[in-house]
Tab-separated table of C-alpha atoms and ligand atoms in Angstrom:
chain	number	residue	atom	x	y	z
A	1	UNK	CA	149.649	82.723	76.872
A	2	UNK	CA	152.300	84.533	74.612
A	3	UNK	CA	151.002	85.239	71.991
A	4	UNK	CA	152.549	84.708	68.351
A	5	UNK	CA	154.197	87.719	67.347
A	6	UNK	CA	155.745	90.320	69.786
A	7	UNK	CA	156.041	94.273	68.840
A	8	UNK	CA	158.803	95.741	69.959
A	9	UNK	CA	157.753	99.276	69.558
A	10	UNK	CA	157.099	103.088	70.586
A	11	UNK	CA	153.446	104.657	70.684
A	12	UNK	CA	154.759	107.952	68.278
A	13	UNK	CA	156.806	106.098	66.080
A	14	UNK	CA	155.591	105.982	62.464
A	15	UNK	CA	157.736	102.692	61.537
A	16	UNK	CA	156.310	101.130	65.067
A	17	UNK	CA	152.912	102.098	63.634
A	18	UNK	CA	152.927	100.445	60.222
A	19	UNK	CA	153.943	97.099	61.839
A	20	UNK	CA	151.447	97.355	64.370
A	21	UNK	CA	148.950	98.283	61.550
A	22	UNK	CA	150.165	95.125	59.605
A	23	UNK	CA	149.386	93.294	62.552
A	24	UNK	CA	145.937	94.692	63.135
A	25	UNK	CA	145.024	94.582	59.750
A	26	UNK	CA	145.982	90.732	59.166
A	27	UNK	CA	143.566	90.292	62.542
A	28	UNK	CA	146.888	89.018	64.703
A	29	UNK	CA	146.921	89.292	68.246
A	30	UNK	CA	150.595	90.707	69.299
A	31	UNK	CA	152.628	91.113	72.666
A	32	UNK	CA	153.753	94.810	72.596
A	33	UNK	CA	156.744	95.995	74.015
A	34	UNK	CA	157.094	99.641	74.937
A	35	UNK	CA	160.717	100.539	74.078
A	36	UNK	CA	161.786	103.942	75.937
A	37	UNK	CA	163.944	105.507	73.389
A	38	UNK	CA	163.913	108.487	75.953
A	39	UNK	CA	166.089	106.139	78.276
A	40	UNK	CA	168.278	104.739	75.390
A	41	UNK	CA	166.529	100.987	75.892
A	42	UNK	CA	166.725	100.659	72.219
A	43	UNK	CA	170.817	100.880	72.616
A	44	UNK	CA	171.166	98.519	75.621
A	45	UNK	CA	173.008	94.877	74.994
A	46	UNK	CA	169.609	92.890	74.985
A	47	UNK	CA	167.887	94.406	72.760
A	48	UNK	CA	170.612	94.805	70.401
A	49	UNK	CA	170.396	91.179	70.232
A	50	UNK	CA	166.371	91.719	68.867
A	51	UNK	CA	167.699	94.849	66.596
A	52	UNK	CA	170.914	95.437	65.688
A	53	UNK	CA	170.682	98.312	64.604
A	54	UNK	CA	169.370	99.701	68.034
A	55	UNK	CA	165.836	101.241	66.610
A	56	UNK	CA	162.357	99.942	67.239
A	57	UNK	CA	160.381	98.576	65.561
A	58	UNK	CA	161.328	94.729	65.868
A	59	UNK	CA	160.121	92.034	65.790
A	60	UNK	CA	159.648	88.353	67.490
A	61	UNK	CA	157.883	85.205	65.929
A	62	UNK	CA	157.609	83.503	68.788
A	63	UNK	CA	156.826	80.311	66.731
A	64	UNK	CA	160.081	80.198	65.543
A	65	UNK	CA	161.913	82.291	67.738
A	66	UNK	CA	163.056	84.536	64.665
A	67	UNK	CA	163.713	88.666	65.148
A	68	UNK	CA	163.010	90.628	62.854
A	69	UNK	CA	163.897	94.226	62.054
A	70	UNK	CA	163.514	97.013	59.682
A	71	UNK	CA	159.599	97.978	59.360
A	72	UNK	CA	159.232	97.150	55.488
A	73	UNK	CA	161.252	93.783	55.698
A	74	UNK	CA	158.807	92.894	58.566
A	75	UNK	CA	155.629	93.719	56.238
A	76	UNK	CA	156.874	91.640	54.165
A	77	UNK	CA	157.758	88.870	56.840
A	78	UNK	CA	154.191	88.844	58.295
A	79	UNK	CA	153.126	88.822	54.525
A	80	UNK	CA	154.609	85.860	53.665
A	81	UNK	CA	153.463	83.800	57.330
A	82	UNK	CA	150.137	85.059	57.188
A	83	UNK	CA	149.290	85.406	53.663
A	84	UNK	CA	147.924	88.415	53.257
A	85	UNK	CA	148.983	91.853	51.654
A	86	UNK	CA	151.742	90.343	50.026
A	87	UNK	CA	149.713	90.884	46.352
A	88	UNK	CA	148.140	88.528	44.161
A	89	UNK	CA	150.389	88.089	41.356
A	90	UNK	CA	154.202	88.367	40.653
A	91	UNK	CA	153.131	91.962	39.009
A	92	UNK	CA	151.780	92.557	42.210
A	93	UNK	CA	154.492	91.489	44.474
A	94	UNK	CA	157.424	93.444	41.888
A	95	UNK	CA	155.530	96.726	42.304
A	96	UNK	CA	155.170	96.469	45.702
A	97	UNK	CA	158.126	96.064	46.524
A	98	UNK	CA	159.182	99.061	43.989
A	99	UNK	CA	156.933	100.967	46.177
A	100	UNK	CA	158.322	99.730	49.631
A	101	UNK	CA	162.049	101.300	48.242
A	102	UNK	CA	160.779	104.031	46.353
A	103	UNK	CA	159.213	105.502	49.933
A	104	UNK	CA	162.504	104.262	52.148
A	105	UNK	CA	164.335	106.149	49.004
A	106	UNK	CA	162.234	109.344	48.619
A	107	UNK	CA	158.894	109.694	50.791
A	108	UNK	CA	160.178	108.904	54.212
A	109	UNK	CA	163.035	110.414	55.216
A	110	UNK	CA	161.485	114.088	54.585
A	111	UNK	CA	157.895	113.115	56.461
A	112	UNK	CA	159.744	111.816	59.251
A	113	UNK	CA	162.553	114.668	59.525
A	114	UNK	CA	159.639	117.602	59.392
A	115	UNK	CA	157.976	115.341	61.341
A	116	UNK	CA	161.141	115.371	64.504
A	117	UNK	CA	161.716	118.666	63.862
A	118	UNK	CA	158.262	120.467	64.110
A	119	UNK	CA	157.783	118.795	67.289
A	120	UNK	CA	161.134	119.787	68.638
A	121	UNK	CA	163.076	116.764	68.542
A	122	UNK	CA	165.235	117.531	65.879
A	123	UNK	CA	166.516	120.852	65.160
A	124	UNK	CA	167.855	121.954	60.949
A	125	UNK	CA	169.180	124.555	59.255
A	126	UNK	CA	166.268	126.584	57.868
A	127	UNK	CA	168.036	125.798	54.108
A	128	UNK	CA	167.490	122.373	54.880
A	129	UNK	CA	164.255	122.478	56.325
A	130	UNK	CA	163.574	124.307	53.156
A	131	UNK	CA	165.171	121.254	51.510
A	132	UNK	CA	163.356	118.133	53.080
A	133	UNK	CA	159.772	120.642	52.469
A	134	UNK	CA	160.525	120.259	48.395
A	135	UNK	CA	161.359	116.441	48.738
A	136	UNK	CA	157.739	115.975	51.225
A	137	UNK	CA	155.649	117.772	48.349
A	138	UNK	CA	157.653	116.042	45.351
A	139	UNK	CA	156.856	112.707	47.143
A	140	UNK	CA	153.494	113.454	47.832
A	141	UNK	CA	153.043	114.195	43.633
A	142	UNK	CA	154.819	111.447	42.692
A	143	UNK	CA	151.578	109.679	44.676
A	144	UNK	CA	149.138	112.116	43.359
A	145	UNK	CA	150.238	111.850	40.069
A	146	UNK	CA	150.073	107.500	40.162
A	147	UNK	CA	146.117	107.876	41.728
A	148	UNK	CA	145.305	110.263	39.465
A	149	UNK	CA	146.473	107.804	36.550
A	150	UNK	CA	143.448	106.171	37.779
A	151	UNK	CA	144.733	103.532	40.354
A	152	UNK	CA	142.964	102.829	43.672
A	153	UNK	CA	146.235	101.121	45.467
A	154	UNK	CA	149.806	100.914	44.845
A	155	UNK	CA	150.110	97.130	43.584
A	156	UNK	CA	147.424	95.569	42.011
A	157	UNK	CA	143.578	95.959	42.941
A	158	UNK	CA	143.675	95.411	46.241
A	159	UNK	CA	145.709	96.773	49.276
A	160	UNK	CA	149.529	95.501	49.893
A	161	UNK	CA	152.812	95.532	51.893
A	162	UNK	CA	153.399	98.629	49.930
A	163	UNK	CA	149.704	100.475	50.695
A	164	UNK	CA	150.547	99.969	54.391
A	165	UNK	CA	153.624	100.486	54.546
A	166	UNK	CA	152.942	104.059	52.915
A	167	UNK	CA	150.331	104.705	54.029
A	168	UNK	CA	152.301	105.035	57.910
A	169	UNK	CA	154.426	107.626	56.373
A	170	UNK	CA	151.406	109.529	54.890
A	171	UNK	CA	149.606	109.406	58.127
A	172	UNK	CA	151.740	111.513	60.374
A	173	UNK	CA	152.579	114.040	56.997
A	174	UNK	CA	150.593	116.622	59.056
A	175	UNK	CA	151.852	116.379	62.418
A	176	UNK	CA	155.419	117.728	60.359
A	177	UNK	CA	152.399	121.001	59.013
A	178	UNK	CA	152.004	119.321	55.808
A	179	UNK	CA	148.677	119.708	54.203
A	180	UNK	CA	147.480	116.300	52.699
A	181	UNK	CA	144.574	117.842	51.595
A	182	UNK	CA	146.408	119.733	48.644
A	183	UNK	CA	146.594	115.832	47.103
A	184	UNK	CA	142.904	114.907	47.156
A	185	UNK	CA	144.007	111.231	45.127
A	186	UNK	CA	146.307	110.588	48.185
A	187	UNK	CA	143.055	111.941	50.428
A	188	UNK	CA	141.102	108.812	49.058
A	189	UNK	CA	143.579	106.730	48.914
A	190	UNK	CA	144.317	106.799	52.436
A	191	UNK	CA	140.452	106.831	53.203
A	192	UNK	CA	140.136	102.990	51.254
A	193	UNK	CA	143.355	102.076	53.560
A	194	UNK	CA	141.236	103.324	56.370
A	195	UNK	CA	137.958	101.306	55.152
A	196	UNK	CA	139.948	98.107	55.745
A	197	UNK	CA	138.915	95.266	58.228
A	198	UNK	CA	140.505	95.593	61.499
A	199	UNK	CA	142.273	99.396	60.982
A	200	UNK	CA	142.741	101.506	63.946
A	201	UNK	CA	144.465	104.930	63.312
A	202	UNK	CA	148.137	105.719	64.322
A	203	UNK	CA	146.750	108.263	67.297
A	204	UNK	CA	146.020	104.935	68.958
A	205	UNK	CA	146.809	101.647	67.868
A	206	UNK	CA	149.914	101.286	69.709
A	207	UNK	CA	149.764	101.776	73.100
A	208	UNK	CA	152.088	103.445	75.749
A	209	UNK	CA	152.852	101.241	77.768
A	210	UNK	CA	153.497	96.967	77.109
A	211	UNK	CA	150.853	94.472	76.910
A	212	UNK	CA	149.917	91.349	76.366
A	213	UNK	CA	147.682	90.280	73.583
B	1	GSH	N1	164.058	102.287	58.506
B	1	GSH	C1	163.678	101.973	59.861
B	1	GSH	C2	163.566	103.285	60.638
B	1	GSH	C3	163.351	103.031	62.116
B	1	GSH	C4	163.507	104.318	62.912
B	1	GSH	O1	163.986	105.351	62.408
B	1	GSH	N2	163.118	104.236	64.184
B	1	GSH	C5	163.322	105.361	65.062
B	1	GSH	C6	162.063	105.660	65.860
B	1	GSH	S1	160.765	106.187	64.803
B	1	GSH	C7	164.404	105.006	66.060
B	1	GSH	O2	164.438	103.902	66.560
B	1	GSH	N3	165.303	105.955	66.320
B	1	GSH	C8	166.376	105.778	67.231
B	1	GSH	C9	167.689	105.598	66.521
B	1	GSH	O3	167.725	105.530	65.294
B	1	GSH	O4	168.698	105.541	67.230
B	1	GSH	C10	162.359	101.192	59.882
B	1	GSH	O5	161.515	101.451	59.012
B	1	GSH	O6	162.197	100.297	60.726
């Protein structure tokens, strides 16, 4: 039986991972396709019709036959359908979502670059490797700085969107050589994220090949 939702996805990619996580966390069995961005699947006419803009992750609600793409307007998607993460209050929604645009402004784009280019998939100018390194550790105090101010998630008391969402980026910080460790706030943070009901850990919640549920 097909189940619900269907992840279209890859195994190594953080985005994939914080849907999947979203998924798993919210205890919702998911189809998973394997998208082989080595073969340019993620560029070919049908699955342009699932994401237009030719990247994984997406998403299908097979309920309602809606795609969905864009990792933190999914969160927020399975937020609203399944009622969870999406914060208790109106507060707790508003910074959330601050949160969700701060890290697509300022926290992701240096993880993931480092991230590409330490394992040889991208390749930069040592001036702007130098560059995205200074924008990883500012990111990473801006964080440090908010759980040292004595908060234990991002919006509200209790995990959100915004908690998982950067929580994927943190999570693969040290496969780019970054040492999370120098932000012991972030440390614990990320340890209640991985406390949580259901959580399985981005080395293998995805797998590498599609399933069904
Ligand atoms: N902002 C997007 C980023 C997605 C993204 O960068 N996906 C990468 C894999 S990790 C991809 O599909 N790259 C291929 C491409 O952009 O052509 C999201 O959060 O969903």
């Amino acid at each position: 039986m097909t189940a619900r939702y269907t992840l279209y996805g890859l195994f190594a990619s953080a985005p994939s991972y914080k849907v999947g996580l979203m998924l798993t966390l919210c205890d919702e069995a998911f189809d998973y396709v394997h998208v082989n961005l080595r073969e340019g699947a993620h560029k070919k006419p049908d699955y342009l019709k699932i994401n237009r803009f030719g990247q994984v992750p997406a998403l299908v609600d097979n309920s309602n036959g809606k795609t969905l793409c864009q990792s933190g307007a999914i969160l927020e998607y399975l937020a609203d359908k399944t009622g969870k993460f999406g914060g208790a209050s109106l507060d707790d929604r508003l910074r959330a979502r601050e949160w969700l645009f701060w890290g697509w402004d300022k926290f992701d784009a240096p993880v993931y670059r480092l991230r590409s280019w330490k394992l040889g998939f991208r390749s930069f100018e040592p001036a702007v490797v130098e560059l995205y390194q200074a924008e990883r550790k500012a990111a990473f105090d801006t964080l440090e700085a908010y759980f040292v101010s004595g908060h234990d998630f991002l919006a509200g008391d209790h995990a959100t969107i915004a908690d998982i969402d950067l929580y994927g980026v943190a999570a693969v910080a040290h496969q780019g050589d970054y040492d999370v460790s120098a932000h012991p706030h972030v440390v614990a943070w990320m340890k209640r994220i991985e406390a949580l009901p259901h959580f399985k850990p981005q080395a293998t919640l995805l797998p590498q090949e599609s399933r069904t549920a």
